[in-house]
Every structure is written in structure tokens, then in C-alpha cells.
mmCIF file of C-alpha atoms in Angstrom:
data_model
loop_
_atom_site.group_PDB
_atom_site.id
_atom_site.type_symbol
_atom_site.label_atom_id
_atom_site.label_comp_id
_atom_site.label_asym_id
_atom_site.label_seq_id
_atom_site.Cartn_x
_atom_site.Cartn_y
_atom_site.Cartn_z
ATOM 1 C CA ASP A 1 179.088 -33.287 189.851
ATOM 2 C CA THR A 2 177.848 -29.743 190.439
ATOM 3 C CA GLY A 3 177.908 -29.769 194.242
ATOM 4 C CA VAL A 4 180.463 -28.402 196.695
ATOM 5 C CA SER A 5 183.677 -30.401 196.668
ATOM 6 C CA GLN A 6 186.428 -30.540 199.261
ATOM 7 C CA ASN A 7 189.909 -31.976 199.144
ATOM 8 C CA PRO A 8 191.404 -33.913 200.685
ATOM 9 C CA ARG A 9 188.630 -35.905 202.343
ATOM 10 C CA HIS A 10 190.948 -37.107 205.069
ATOM 11 C CA LYS A 11 194.214 -35.714 206.405
ATOM 12 C CA ILE A 12 196.413 -37.178 209.096
ATOM 13 C CA THR A 13 199.276 -35.039 210.265
ATOM 14 C CA LYS A 14 201.694 -34.740 213.122
ATOM 15 C CA ARG A 15 201.467 -31.986 215.672
ATOM 16 C CA GLY A 16 203.320 -28.907 214.536
ATOM 17 C CA GLN A 17 202.896 -29.500 210.816
ATOM 18 C CA ASN A 18 201.016 -27.165 208.486
ATOM 19 C CA VAL A 19 197.993 -28.362 206.533
ATOM 20 C CA THR A 20 195.908 -26.827 203.756
ATOM 21 C CA PHE A 21 192.412 -27.739 202.668
ATOM 22 C CA ARG A 22 190.641 -26.762 199.492
ATOM 23 C CA CYS A 23 186.974 -26.063 198.803
ATOM 24 C CA ASP A 24 185.379 -25.662 195.386
ATOM 25 C CA PRO A 25 181.918 -24.119 195.726
ATOM 26 C CA ILE A 26 178.976 -24.427 193.378
ATOM 27 C CA SER A 27 180.058 -22.336 190.414
ATOM 28 C CA GLU A 28 177.489 -19.548 190.518
ATOM 29 C CA HIS A 29 177.587 -19.135 194.309
ATOM 30 C CA ASN A 30 179.259 -15.951 195.453
ATOM 31 C CA ARG A 31 179.266 -16.766 199.178
ATOM 32 C CA LEU A 32 181.530 -19.346 200.727
ATOM 33 C CA TYR A 33 181.654 -20.466 204.364
ATOM 34 C CA TRP A 34 183.955 -22.553 206.515
ATOM 35 C CA TYR A 35 182.686 -24.432 209.563
ATOM 36 C CA ARG A 36 184.334 -26.820 211.997
ATOM 37 C CA GLN A 37 182.555 -29.801 213.502
ATOM 38 C CA THR A 38 183.891 -31.841 216.397
ATOM 39 C CA LEU A 39 182.502 -35.166 217.521
ATOM 40 C CA GLY A 40 179.023 -34.928 218.977
ATOM 41 C CA GLN A 41 178.670 -31.247 218.196
ATOM 42 C CA GLY A 42 177.003 -29.173 215.537
ATOM 43 C CA PRO A 43 179.080 -27.280 212.989
ATOM 44 C CA GLU A 44 180.593 -24.026 214.266
ATOM 45 C CA PHE A 45 181.103 -21.033 212.019
ATOM 46 C CA LEU A 46 184.708 -20.093 211.256
ATOM 47 C CA THR A 47 184.653 -17.538 208.459
ATOM 48 C CA TYR A 48 182.906 -16.504 205.287
ATOM 49 C CA PHE A 49 183.627 -14.829 201.977
ATOM 50 C CA GLN A 50 181.511 -12.822 199.649
ATOM 51 C CA ASN A 51 183.275 -13.158 196.337
ATOM 52 C CA GLU A 52 186.965 -12.677 197.211
ATOM 53 C CA ALA A 53 186.382 -10.569 200.330
ATOM 54 C CA GLN A 54 186.618 -12.220 203.729
ATOM 55 C CA LEU A 55 183.826 -10.464 205.626
ATOM 56 C CA GLU A 56 183.884 -12.127 209.014
ATOM 57 C CA LYS A 57 186.092 -14.344 211.099
ATOM 58 C CA SER A 58 184.977 -16.145 214.228
ATOM 59 C CA ARG A 59 186.915 -15.923 217.459
ATOM 60 C CA LEU A 60 187.448 -19.647 216.943
ATOM 61 C CA LEU A 61 189.791 -18.768 214.097
ATOM 62 C CA SER A 62 193.089 -18.291 215.893
ATOM 63 C CA ASP A 63 196.154 -16.673 214.351
ATOM 64 C CA ARG A 64 197.278 -20.104 213.185
ATOM 65 C CA PHE A 65 194.322 -20.280 210.818
ATOM 66 C CA SER A 66 194.133 -18.403 207.542
ATOM 67 C CA ALA A 67 191.615 -18.592 204.736
ATOM 68 C CA GLU A 68 191.732 -17.209 201.240
ATOM 69 C CA ARG A 69 189.468 -17.079 198.247
ATOM 70 C CA PRO A 70 191.468 -15.676 195.357
ATOM 71 C CA LYS A 71 189.376 -14.456 192.440
ATOM 72 C CA GLY A 72 186.202 -15.374 194.280
ATOM 73 C CA SER A 73 186.263 -18.993 193.165
ATOM 74 C CA PHE A 74 187.796 -21.814 195.223
ATOM 75 C CA SER A 75 188.934 -21.270 198.797
ATOM 76 C CA THR A 76 191.756 -22.628 200.904
ATOM 77 C CA LEU A 77 191.940 -22.999 204.661
ATOM 78 C CA GLU A 78 195.432 -23.320 206.116
ATOM 79 C CA ILE A 79 196.276 -24.327 209.659
ATOM 80 C CA GLN A 80 199.820 -23.654 210.768
ATOM 81 C CA ARG A 81 201.587 -25.495 213.590
ATOM 82 C CA THR A 82 198.694 -27.886 214.067
ATOM 83 C CA GLU A 83 197.664 -28.948 217.564
ATOM 84 C CA GLN A 84 195.727 -32.005 218.669
ATOM 85 C CA GLY A 85 192.770 -29.759 219.440
ATOM 86 C CA ASP A 86 192.535 -28.927 215.746
ATOM 87 C CA SER A 87 191.347 -32.466 215.032
ATOM 88 C CA ALA A 88 187.858 -32.066 213.578
ATOM 89 C CA MET A 89 185.784 -32.181 210.426
ATOM 90 C CA TYR A 90 186.200 -28.985 208.402
ATOM 91 C CA LEU A 91 183.116 -28.221 206.356
ATOM 92 C CA CYS A 92 182.756 -25.835 203.473
ATOM 93 C CA ALA A 93 179.444 -24.459 202.255
ATOM 94 C CA SER A 94 178.375 -22.078 199.537
ATOM 95 C CA SER A 95 175.302 -20.025 198.787
ATOM 96 C CA LEU A 96 173.960 -17.305 196.588
ATOM 97 C CA PHE A 97 173.791 -13.769 197.891
ATOM 98 C CA ASP A 98 170.117 -13.489 198.676
ATOM 99 C CA SER A 99 167.906 -13.197 201.684
ATOM 100 C CA TYR A 100 167.277 -16.916 201.944
ATOM 101 C CA ASN A 101 170.848 -18.066 202.469
ATOM 102 C CA GLU A 102 170.313 -21.719 201.677
ATOM 103 C CA GLN A 103 173.785 -23.103 202.232
ATOM 104 C CA PHE A 104 174.932 -26.203 200.381
ATOM 105 C CA PHE A 105 177.585 -28.194 202.199
ATOM 106 C CA GLY A 106 180.498 -30.202 200.916
ATOM 107 C CA PRO A 107 181.483 -33.634 202.265
ATOM 108 C CA GLY A 108 184.087 -32.155 204.588
ATOM 109 C CA THR A 109 187.753 -32.768 205.309
ATOM 110 C CA ARG A 110 188.443 -34.843 208.381
ATOM 111 C CA LEU A 111 191.664 -33.742 210.067
ATOM 112 C CA THR A 112 193.447 -35.935 212.581
ATOM 113 C CA VAL A 113 196.422 -34.435 214.396
ATOM 114 C CA LEU A 114 198.624 -37.017 216.070
ATOM 115 C CA ALA B 1 173.870 -13.733 220.992
ATOM 116 C CA GLN B 2 171.996 -16.360 219.091
ATOM 117 C CA LYS B 3 171.653 -19.885 220.404
ATOM 118 C CA VAL B 4 169.977 -23.113 219.321
ATOM 119 C CA THR B 5 169.118 -25.861 221.765
ATOM 120 C CA GLN B 6 168.271 -29.404 220.810
ATOM 121 C CA ALA B 7 167.603 -31.040 224.136
ATOM 122 C CA GLN B 8 167.229 -34.549 222.750
ATOM 123 C CA THR B 9 170.670 -36.029 222.254
ATOM 124 C CA GLU B 10 169.468 -39.400 220.975
ATOM 125 C CA ILE B 11 166.121 -40.875 220.016
ATOM 126 C CA SER B 12 165.444 -44.473 219.094
ATOM 127 C CA VAL B 13 162.191 -45.595 217.487
ATOM 128 C CA VAL B 14 160.823 -48.592 215.685
ATOM 129 C CA GLU B 15 160.035 -48.288 212.015
ATOM 130 C CA LYS B 16 156.624 -46.732 211.231
ATOM 131 C CA GLU B 17 156.502 -44.827 214.504
ATOM 132 C CA ASP B 18 156.101 -41.060 214.388
ATOM 133 C CA VAL B 19 158.908 -39.040 215.957
ATOM 134 C CA THR B 20 159.288 -35.355 216.822
ATOM 135 C CA LEU B 21 162.635 -33.617 217.128
ATOM 136 C CA ASP B 22 162.616 -30.505 219.281
ATOM 137 C CA CYS B 23 164.406 -27.242 218.586
ATOM 138 C CA VAL B 24 164.374 -24.097 220.731
ATOM 139 C CA TYR B 25 166.189 -20.957 219.665
ATOM 140 C CA GLU B 26 167.248 -17.620 221.117
ATOM 141 C CA THR B 27 167.763 -14.446 219.149
ATOM 142 C CA ARG B 28 167.406 -10.703 219.584
ATOM 143 C CA ASP B 29 166.687 -10.149 215.918
ATOM 144 C CA THR B 30 163.195 -9.750 214.577
ATOM 145 C CA THR B 31 164.291 -11.011 211.175
ATOM 146 C CA TYR B 32 165.864 -14.437 211.109
ATOM 147 C CA TYR B 33 165.732 -17.790 209.368
ATOM 148 C CA LEU B 34 165.456 -21.261 210.816
ATOM 149 C CA PHE B 35 166.733 -24.391 209.134
ATOM 150 C CA TRP B 36 166.816 -28.129 209.536
ATOM 151 C CA TYR B 37 169.667 -30.189 208.123
ATOM 152 C CA LYS B 38 170.137 -33.951 208.026
ATOM 153 C CA GLN B 39 173.575 -35.532 208.428
ATOM 154 C CA PRO B 40 173.513 -39.220 207.452
ATOM 155 C CA PRO B 41 176.385 -41.554 208.360
ATOM 156 C CA SER B 42 178.186 -40.493 205.185
ATOM 157 C CA GLY B 43 178.685 -37.100 206.849
ATOM 158 C CA GLU B 44 177.409 -34.624 204.267
ATOM 159 C CA LEU B 45 174.855 -32.133 205.579
ATOM 160 C CA VAL B 46 171.638 -32.181 203.587
ATOM 161 C CA PHE B 47 169.295 -29.185 203.614
ATOM 162 C CA LEU B 48 165.703 -30.054 204.565
ATOM 163 C CA ILE B 49 163.797 -26.821 205.158
ATOM 164 C CA ARG B 50 164.116 -23.078 205.661
ATOM 165 C CA ARG B 51 161.610 -20.872 207.490
ATOM 166 C CA ASN B 52 161.676 -17.098 207.910
ATOM 167 C CA SER B 53 160.603 -15.373 211.077
ATOM 168 C CA PHE B 54 157.572 -13.772 209.465
ATOM 169 C CA ASP B 55 156.033 -16.998 208.281
ATOM 170 C CA GLU B 56 154.577 -19.101 211.064
ATOM 171 C CA GLN B 57 152.642 -21.398 208.809
ATOM 172 C CA ASN B 58 153.397 -25.026 209.433
ATOM 173 C CA GLU B 59 154.769 -26.944 206.503
ATOM 174 C CA ILE B 60 154.382 -30.499 205.345
ATOM 175 C CA SER B 61 156.558 -32.261 202.802
ATOM 176 C CA GLY B 62 155.724 -35.902 202.383
ATOM 177 C CA ARG B 63 156.405 -37.631 205.679
ATOM 178 C CA TYR B 64 158.104 -34.524 207.098
ATOM 179 C CA SER B 65 156.355 -31.665 208.845
ATOM 180 C CA TRP B 66 157.558 -28.621 210.736
ATOM 181 C CA ASN B 67 155.861 -26.663 213.494
ATOM 182 C CA PHE B 68 157.151 -23.098 213.968
ATOM 183 C CA GLN B 69 155.899 -21.221 217.048
ATOM 184 C CA LYS B 70 157.391 -17.797 217.730
ATOM 185 C CA SER B 71 155.589 -17.572 221.073
ATOM 186 C CA THR B 72 157.695 -20.420 222.430
ATOM 187 C CA SER B 73 160.732 -19.856 220.136
ATOM 188 C CA SER B 74 160.439 -23.391 218.863
ATOM 189 C CA PHE B 75 160.799 -24.991 215.453
ATOM 190 C CA ASN B 76 160.014 -28.675 215.849
ATOM 191 C CA PHE B 77 160.375 -31.352 213.188
ATOM 192 C CA THR B 78 158.135 -34.412 212.917
ATOM 193 C CA ILE B 79 158.741 -37.497 210.827
ATOM 194 C CA THR B 80 155.614 -39.547 210.249
ATOM 195 C CA ALA B 81 155.837 -43.299 209.705
ATOM 196 C CA SER B 82 159.606 -43.318 210.189
ATOM 197 C CA GLN B 83 161.821 -45.508 208.031
ATOM 198 C CA VAL B 84 165.254 -47.001 208.580
ATOM 199 C CA VAL B 85 166.659 -44.576 205.981
ATOM 200 C CA ASP B 86 165.665 -41.696 208.267
ATOM 201 C CA SER B 87 168.427 -42.735 210.669
ATOM 202 C CA ALA B 88 170.804 -39.779 210.868
ATOM 203 C CA VAL B 89 171.805 -36.808 212.980
ATOM 204 C CA TYR B 90 169.409 -33.911 212.538
ATOM 205 C CA PHE B 91 170.513 -30.344 213.145
ATOM 206 C CA CYS B 92 168.413 -27.272 213.714
ATOM 207 C CA ALA B 93 170.104 -23.988 212.769
ATOM 208 C CA LEU B 94 169.454 -20.245 213.005
ATOM 209 C CA SER B 95 170.617 -17.450 210.748
ATOM 210 C CA GLU B 96 170.208 -13.806 211.683
ATOM 211 C CA SER B 97 170.257 -10.852 209.339
ATOM 212 C CA TYR B 98 173.098 -8.390 209.643
ATOM 213 C CA SER B 99 173.502 -4.760 208.832
ATOM 214 C CA GLY B 100 173.854 -5.542 205.157
ATOM 215 C CA GLY B 101 170.332 -6.893 205.261
ATOM 216 C CA SER B 102 171.126 -10.447 204.359
ATOM 217 C CA ASN B 103 171.498 -13.552 206.449
ATOM 218 C CA TYR B 104 174.757 -15.346 206.511
ATOM 219 C CA LYS B 105 176.345 -17.570 209.142
ATOM 220 C CA LEU B 106 174.413 -20.443 210.618
ATOM 221 C CA THR B 107 174.336 -21.215 214.324
ATOM 222 C CA PHE B 108 173.676 -24.910 214.807
ATOM 223 C CA GLY B 109 172.323 -26.895 217.714
ATOM 224 C CA LYS B 110 174.226 -29.944 218.908
ATOM 225 C CA GLY B 111 172.026 -32.245 216.900
ATOM 226 C CA THR B 112 169.746 -35.182 217.646
ATOM 227 C CA LEU B 113 170.815 -38.676 216.661
ATOM 228 C CA LEU B 114 167.765 -40.514 215.376
ATOM 229 C CA THR B 115 167.944 -44.276 215.072
ATOM 230 C CA VAL B 116 165.069 -46.037 213.366
ATOM 231 C CA ASN B 117 165.104 -49.760 214.023
ATOM 232 C CA PRO B 118 163.438 -52.253 211.687
#
């Protein structure tokens, strides 16, 4: 499978716990994006990387959220001290650095905070 | 700030009917890209089309066609002879260029749930 993969696909956690999600982009893609999608809404941009550099973070990304992309390959998104409002689908996408920016999305990680 | 509006929350049609999904966008940029994505019940977003702001030609791909009109800031999507497999949520999205000269983040509309009944 050469598409974008995300793990885990589902995560149930209790409020206050920390969670970490992983995204493996398409191998030759140097851009990687994180989005969050809540029920009935479109995906909302969280952050993006070009290679290993995190170039922008949305205001949606509070201090409890941190993302990394060591060595410009896979990326992790960590949420500390989870809250019920963090319950959502977390989507990862990747693209090549070009002017067309066709982003390929992974299947997402569905987070439920109890 | 950029914004995408999909006024139709849900549409229900009978198989073989034609259906048009509306998309209106707002941007201050002169260079931008518009996209349509499909999200079937499985949840994975599937890319359908990309259009840049300098190309207003309409496009047809099989049963799908897109009508881009800068004058009304609209990028509408039509499915001809709809099929049950077309049932999904469809998202319109906008990407602006930034100072580096390349587009990056997508701003999505809220999506339109299309149900095609047999």
C-alpha cells in the first residue's frame, strides 16, 4: 500500500490522559499536513510540515497539542491532558512541494475522549 | 480570510437524476486553487478535481463536470445520471498561495451529504 497511513485508526481515552497519533505519508512527499474534522463539519487545518520543519500552526492548535516530523518522514501528533472537546477525527495528508498542492489523505484516527 | 460556503447541507436524489452541488468561496488572493473531495462512508477523503484561478474552463470527467465562474466566486459540481455509489459527503476546498509562492493549507466547506436512492 503506497498511500498515506495513520495509526491507530481508533483511540478511546479518558479525560486527562495523553494520546499520540502517527502518520506515515507517501514516501516521496515532502509536505505533511494535519487536519481535524468534527461531526458534520469539514476538515480544519491544524499544522503542516515541509520536510522536518513545522512551518505553520493554526490557532486551533492549543498548547496541549504538539506535532513533530523527525527526519522529514513520519509525523506524530500528541495531545496532552485530553478534554472531551478534543473528540474528533484527526486526518493526515501529504503532498509534493509544487504549485498544485494535490493533497492525499489518510484514513484518519478517530479519537473519543470519555 | 478565506472562506468556503456549501449552502446545501443534504441532497437526496433518485438514481439516474442529475445533481449539482454548489460551492461559493471568498478570498483576497488573485492566485488560488479550488478543489473537490469526496468522503464516502468509509471516511477517507478522495481527491476529485483541482482548478487554478487562472483557468475558468469548465471540465468534464465521465459523469462529473465542474463549472468555475470567477465573476460569482463559484465552483459548482454536477453529477450526471447519478448512481448509488455516488452517495457520500462532498467537500469543496480552497487553497491560497503564500509568500513562498506555493499553495498549502486547504480551507474546506462544511460539505454536502448526497444520498442517491435506487
